[in-house]
XYZ file of C-alpha atoms in Angstrom:
419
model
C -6.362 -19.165 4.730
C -3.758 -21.678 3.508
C -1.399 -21.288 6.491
C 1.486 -23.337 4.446
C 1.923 -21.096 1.520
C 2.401 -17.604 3.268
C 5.346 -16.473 5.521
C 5.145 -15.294 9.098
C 4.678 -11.702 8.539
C 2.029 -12.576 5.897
C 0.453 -14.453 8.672
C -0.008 -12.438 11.353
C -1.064 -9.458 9.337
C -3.857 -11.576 8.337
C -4.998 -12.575 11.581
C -4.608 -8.779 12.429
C -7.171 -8.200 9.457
C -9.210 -10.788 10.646
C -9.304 -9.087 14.592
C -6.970 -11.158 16.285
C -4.235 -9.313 18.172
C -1.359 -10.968 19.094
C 1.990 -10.103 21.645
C 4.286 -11.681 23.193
C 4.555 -11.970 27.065
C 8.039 -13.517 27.689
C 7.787 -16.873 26.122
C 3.987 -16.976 26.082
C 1.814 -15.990 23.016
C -0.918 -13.515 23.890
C -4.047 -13.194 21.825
C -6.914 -10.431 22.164
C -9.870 -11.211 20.252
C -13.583 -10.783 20.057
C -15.768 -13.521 20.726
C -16.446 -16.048 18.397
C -13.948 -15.014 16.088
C -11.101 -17.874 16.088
C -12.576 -21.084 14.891
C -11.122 -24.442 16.003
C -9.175 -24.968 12.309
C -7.620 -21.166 12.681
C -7.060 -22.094 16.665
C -5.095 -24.803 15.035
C -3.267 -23.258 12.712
C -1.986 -20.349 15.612
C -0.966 -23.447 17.731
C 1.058 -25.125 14.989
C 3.002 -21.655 14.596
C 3.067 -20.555 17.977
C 6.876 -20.593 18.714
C 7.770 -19.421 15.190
C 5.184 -16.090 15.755
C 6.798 -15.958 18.957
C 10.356 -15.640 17.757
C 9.078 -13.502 15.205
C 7.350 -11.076 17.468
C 10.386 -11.338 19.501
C 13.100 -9.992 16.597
C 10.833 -7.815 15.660
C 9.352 -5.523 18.311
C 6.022 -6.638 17.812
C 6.162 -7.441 13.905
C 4.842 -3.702 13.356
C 6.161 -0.245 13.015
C 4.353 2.253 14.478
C 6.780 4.757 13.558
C 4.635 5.621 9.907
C 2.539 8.552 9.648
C -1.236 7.871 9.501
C -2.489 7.779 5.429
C -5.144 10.714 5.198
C -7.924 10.745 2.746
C -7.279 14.047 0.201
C -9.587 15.514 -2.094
C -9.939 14.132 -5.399
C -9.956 17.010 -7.330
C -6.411 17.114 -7.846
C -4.444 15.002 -10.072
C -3.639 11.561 -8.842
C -0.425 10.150 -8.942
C 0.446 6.326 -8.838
C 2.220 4.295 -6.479
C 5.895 3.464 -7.683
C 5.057 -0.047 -8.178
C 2.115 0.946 -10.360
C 4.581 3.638 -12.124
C 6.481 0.555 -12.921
C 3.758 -1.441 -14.237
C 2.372 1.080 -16.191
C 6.137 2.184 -17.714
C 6.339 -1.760 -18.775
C 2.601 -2.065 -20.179
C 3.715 0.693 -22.679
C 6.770 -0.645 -23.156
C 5.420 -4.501 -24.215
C 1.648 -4.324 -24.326
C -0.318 -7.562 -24.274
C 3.245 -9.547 -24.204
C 3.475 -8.581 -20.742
C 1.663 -10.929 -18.262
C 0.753 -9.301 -15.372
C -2.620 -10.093 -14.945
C -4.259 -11.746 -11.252
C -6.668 -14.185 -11.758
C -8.820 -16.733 -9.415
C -10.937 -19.198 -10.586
C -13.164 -20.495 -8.136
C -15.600 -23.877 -7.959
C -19.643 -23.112 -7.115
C -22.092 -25.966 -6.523
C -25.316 -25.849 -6.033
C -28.006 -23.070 -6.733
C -26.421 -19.725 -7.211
C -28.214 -16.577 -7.485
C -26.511 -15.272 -10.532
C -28.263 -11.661 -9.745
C -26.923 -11.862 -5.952
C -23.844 -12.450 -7.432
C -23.365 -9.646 -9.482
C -24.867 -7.254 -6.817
C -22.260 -8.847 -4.344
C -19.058 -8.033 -6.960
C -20.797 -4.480 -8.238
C -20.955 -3.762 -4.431
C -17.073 -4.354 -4.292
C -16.481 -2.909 -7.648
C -17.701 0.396 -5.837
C -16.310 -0.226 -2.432
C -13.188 -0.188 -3.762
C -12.137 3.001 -5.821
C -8.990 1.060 -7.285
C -10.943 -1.363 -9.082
C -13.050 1.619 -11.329
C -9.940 3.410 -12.013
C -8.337 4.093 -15.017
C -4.497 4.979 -15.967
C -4.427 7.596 -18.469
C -1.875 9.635 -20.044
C -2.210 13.381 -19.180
C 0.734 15.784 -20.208
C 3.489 12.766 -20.588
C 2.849 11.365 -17.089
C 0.196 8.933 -15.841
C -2.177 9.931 -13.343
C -5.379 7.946 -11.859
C -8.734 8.750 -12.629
C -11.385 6.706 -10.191
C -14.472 6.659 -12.115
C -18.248 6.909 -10.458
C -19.837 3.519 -9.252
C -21.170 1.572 -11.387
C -22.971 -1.837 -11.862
C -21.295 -5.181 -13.289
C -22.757 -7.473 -15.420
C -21.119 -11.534 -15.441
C -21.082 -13.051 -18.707
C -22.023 -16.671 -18.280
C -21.046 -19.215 -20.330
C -23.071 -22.605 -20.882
C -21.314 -25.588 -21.479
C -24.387 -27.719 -20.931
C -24.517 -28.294 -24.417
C -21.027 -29.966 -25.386
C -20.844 -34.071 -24.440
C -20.125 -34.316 -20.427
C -16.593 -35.496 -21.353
C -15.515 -32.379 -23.463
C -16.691 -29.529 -20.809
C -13.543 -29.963 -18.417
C -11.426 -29.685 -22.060
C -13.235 -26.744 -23.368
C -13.701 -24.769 -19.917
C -9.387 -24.906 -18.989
C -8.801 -23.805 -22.638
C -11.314 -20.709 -22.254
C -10.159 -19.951 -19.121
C -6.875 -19.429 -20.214
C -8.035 -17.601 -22.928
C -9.943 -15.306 -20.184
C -6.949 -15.553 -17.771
C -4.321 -14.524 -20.993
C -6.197 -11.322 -22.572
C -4.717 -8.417 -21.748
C -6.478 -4.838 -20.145
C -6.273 -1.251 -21.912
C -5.118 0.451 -18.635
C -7.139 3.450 -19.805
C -10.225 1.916 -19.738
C -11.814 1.146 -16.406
C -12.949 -1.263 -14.219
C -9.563 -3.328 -14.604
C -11.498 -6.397 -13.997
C -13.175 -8.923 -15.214
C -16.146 -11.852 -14.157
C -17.033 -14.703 -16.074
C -19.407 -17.607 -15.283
C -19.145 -21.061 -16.831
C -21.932 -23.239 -15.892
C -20.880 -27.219 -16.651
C -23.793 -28.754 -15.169
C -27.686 -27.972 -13.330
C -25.565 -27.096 -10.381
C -21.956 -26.895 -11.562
C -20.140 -23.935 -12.029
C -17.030 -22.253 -12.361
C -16.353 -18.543 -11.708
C -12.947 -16.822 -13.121
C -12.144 -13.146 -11.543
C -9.540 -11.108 -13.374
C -7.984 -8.304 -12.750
C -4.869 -6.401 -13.966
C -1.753 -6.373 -11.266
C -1.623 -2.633 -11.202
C -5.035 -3.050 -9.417
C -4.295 -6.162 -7.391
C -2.185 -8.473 -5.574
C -2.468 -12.079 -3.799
C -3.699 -10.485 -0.990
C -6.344 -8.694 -2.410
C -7.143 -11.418 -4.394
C -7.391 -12.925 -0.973
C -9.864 -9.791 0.093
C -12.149 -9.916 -2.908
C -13.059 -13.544 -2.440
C -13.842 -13.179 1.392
C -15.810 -9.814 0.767
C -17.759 -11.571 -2.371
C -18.909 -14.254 -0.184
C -19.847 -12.138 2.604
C -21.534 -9.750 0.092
C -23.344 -12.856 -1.771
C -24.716 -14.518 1.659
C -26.760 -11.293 2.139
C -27.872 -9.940 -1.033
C -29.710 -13.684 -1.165
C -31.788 -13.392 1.749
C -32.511 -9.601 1.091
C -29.854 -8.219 3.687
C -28.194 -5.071 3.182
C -24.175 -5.082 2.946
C -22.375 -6.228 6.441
C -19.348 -4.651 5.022
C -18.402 -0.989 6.445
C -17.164 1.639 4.429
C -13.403 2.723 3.995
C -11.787 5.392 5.933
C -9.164 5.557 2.947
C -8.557 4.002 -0.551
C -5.177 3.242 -2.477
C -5.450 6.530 -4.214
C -4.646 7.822 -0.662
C -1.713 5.420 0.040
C -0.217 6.179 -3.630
C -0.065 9.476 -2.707
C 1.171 9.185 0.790
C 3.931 6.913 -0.471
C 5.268 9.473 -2.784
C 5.300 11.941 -0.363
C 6.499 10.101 2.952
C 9.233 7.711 1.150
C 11.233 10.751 -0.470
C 14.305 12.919 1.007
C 15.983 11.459 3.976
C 14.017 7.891 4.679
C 14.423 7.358 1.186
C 18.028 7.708 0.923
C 18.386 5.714 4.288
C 16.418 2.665 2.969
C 18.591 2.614 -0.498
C 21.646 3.313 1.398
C 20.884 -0.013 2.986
C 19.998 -2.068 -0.310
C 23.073 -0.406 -2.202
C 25.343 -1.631 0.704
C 23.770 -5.206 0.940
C 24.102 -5.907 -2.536
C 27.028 -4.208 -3.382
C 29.075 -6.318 -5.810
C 26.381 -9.132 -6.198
C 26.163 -10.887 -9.296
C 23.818 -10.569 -12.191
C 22.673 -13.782 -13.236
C 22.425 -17.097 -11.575
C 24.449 -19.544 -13.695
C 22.529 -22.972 -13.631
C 23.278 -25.843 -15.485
C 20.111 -25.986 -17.497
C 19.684 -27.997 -20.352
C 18.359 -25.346 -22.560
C 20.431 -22.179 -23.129
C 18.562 -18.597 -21.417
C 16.512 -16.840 -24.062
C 17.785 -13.394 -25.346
C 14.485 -11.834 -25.110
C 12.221 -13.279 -21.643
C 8.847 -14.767 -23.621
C 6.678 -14.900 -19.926
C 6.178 -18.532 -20.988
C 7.778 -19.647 -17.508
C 5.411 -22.349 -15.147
C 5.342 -23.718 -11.501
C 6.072 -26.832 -9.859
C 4.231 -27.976 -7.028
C 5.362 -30.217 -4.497
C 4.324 -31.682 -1.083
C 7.092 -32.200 2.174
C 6.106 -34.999 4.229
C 4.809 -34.356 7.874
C 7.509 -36.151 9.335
C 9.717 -33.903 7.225
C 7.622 -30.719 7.950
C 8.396 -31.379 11.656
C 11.629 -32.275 11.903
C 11.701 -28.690 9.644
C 10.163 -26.901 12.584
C 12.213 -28.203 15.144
C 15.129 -27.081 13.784
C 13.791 -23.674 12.916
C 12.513 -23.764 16.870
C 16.040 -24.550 18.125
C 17.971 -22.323 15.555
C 15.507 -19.085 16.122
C 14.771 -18.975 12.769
C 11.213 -19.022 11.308
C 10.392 -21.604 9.197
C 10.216 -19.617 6.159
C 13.954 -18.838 6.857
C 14.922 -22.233 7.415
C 13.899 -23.112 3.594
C 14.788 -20.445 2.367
C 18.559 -21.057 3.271
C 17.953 -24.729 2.074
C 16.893 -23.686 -0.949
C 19.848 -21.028 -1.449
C 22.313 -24.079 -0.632
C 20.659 -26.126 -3.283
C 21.268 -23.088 -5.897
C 24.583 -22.991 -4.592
C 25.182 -26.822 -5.105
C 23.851 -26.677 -8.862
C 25.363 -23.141 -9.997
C 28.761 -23.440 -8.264
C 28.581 -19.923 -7.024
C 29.159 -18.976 -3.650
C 27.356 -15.393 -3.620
C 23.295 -16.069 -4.117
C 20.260 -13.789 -5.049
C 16.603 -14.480 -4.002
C 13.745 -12.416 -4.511
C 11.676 -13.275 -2.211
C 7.631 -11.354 -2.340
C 6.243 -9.887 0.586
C 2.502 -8.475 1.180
C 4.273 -5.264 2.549
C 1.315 -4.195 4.536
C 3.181 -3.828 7.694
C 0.771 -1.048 8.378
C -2.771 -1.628 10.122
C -4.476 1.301 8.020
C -3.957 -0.930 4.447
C -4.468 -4.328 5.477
C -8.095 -4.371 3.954
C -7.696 -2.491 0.789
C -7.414 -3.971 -2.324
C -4.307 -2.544 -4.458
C -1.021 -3.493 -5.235
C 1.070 -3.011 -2.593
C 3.231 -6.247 -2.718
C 6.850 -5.633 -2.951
C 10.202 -7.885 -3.563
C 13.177 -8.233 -1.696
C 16.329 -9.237 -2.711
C 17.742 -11.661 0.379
C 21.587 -11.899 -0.266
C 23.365 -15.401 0.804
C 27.249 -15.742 1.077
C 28.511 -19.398 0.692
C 32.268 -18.166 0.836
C 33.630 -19.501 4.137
C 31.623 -22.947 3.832
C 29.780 -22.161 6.513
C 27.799 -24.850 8.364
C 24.227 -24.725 8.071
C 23.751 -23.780 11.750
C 25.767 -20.541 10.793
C 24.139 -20.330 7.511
C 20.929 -20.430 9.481
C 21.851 -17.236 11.333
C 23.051 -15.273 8.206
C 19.622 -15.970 6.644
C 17.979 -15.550 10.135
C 19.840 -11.772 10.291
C 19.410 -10.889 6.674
C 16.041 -11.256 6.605
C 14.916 -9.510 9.348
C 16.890 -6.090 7.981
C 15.869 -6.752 4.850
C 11.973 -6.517 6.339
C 13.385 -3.204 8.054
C 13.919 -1.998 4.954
C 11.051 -3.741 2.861
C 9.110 0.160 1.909
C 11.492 0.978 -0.823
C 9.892 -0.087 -3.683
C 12.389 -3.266 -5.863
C 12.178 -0.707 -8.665
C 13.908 1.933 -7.047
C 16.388 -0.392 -5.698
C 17.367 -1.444 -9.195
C 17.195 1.710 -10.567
C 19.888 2.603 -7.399
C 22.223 -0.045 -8.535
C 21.534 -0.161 -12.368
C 22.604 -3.595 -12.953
C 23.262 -4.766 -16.676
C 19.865 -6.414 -17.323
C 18.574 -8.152 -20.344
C 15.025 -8.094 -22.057
């Protein structure tokens, strides 16, 4: 796990997944775990983020709440409904088709010999551990409904690129993996995802897994690559599958959603976002040298960057002394640097979270991330010790409030909103 590029609840819900238990014992950090099961790089990483879990745990009660109702398996004879975030997804794939990108996809380095037939036991095995990933999102009577389809075997299309000249096969493998990574899924047509093999070399090759965002998110992502490897170890030597079987699937969470966030929690949780971003703005007015398009063309891109470690640590300390997490900490860095270029004192982020602050879904693979809109208010010029506090108190409400679903919120507030 890449400990920089998740935030603290992220975090510990992942070393919950992985069988680590942690608490908080005044200002000592408490771990139960099996033996054997932290290695000296994830002993590291815990030590590196000890006091920020600690303050965590500390605003938190414990970083969980244990106040949900268990998720029950149900019969699936019945009609199927999706999760609101999947309701969304599939309201926008009819709405745009192909154009719209939301499509997961990993592509992952193999050297050496590889059992192409282990492999595709190993992802099959998945493929039917999983009931999201063989089911399809049909339209029955106007509404969509899920229908998980019987296990079933995958076959990986390999590509050889043995044949081009050495120095053409990096060329010709990034421009067919964006092809791969770029074609859109008929949602009513399962499994929504997709394995291909390019082999560069005798021992070279690269694998690309796909799979449609109403299926998957970066965690499962996350999931699918830890079970596959697990999976591929012991189909080679003969071994059957060290993975156990599910006690429920997402069909059982989409369900549970519906009918837990409804009535009275539901009301309380938008009651919250309507009040915290009551009379926000609508757009962020930067200084851009192009004008905004009319119509969003999903042909955005990413820049990566690198802090220092001196940098990194003097960014710690001051998250340490300020009891803020260090995800806080940039985030209200980077909200001062919007408010620097935009000249507005009132700034929107949406910020993702894994929202699997619930032990029962932390190893299914579904879409359960959500977005939060974390408000900052620039008006009084506050310092950035006080802004430090205003982030430090907004997020951790926000996270209180983190099970309504961003698509409900905006529905809630129905902003003016472009294409």
């Amino acid at each position: 796990m890449n400990n920089n590029q998740v935030n603290i609840v992220e975090f510990i819900s992942w070393l919950h997944n992985q069988g680590i238990n942690i608490s908080t014992n005044g200002e000592k950090l408490l771990c139960r775990v099996n033996k054997g099961t932290i290695t000296p790089a994830l002993r590291q990483q815990i030590a590196e983020r000890q006091a920020e879990i600690i303050v965590f745990l500390q605003q938190t009660g414990q970083g969980y709440n244990t106040n949900y109702p268990p998720i029950k398996a149900i019969p699936r004879n019945q009609k199927l409904p999706l999760s609101f975030s999947q309701e969304r997804l599939w309201f926008i794939d009819k709405l745009e088709g192909s154009k719209a990108p939301y499509i997961e996809h990993r592509a992952l380095q193999i050297t050496g010999n590889l059992n192409v037939l282990a492999l595709e036991q190993a992802l099959s095995e998945i493929i039917n551990l999983h009931e999201v990933l063989r089911t399809s999102f049909p339209t029955l009577n106007g509404t969509p409904t899920q229908v998980i389809h019987p296990d079933s075997t995958i076959n990986i299309n390999v590509v050889d690129l043995q044949q081009h000249p050495e120095p053409l096969r990096e060329t010709i493998l990034q421009q067919q993996v964006q092809r791969e990574a770029t074609t859109p899924f008929d949602l009513e047509v399962a499994p929504l995802i997709r394995c291909k093999l390019w082999q560069l070399d005798t021992s070279e090759y690269v694998l690309v897994l796909t799979m449609h965002h109403i299926v998957s998110d970066g965690w499962s992502m996350g999931i699918l690559i830890e079970e596959l490897s697990r999976l591929y170890q012991a189909f080679c030597v003969g071994a059957p599958s060290p993975l156990p079987e599910l006690a429920i699937q997402y069909a059982d969470f989409a369900l549970w959603q519906r009918q837990w966030l409804s009535g009275e929690i539901l009301n309380t949780q938008l009651n919250y976002w309507k009040q915290a971003l009551e009379g926000a703005p609508e757009l962020l007015q930067l200084p851009t040298d192009r004008s905004r398009p009319h119509v969003q063309s999903y042909r955005g891109s990413s820049e990566s960057f690198s802090l220092s470690t001196e940098l990194t640590g003097k960014l710690q300390q001051l998250s340490r002394n300020s009891g803020t997490t260090l995800f806080m900490t940039l985030q209200a860095a980077f909200g001062t640097l919007l408010y620097r270029y935009s000249g507005q004192s009132d700034i929107l982020i949406g910020s993702p979270i894994a929202n699997r602050n619930r032990h029962q879904i932390e190893s299914l693979i579904g879409f359960f991330v959500n977005t939060l809109v974390l408000r900052t208010r620039f008006d009084d010029n506050p310092s950035f010790e006080q802004l430090l506090t205003q982030v430090r108190e907004t997020t951790l409400i926000a996270y209180e409030h983190q099970d309504v679903p961003f698509e409900q919120v905006v529905e809630a507030l129905q902003p003016q909103r472009s294409l």
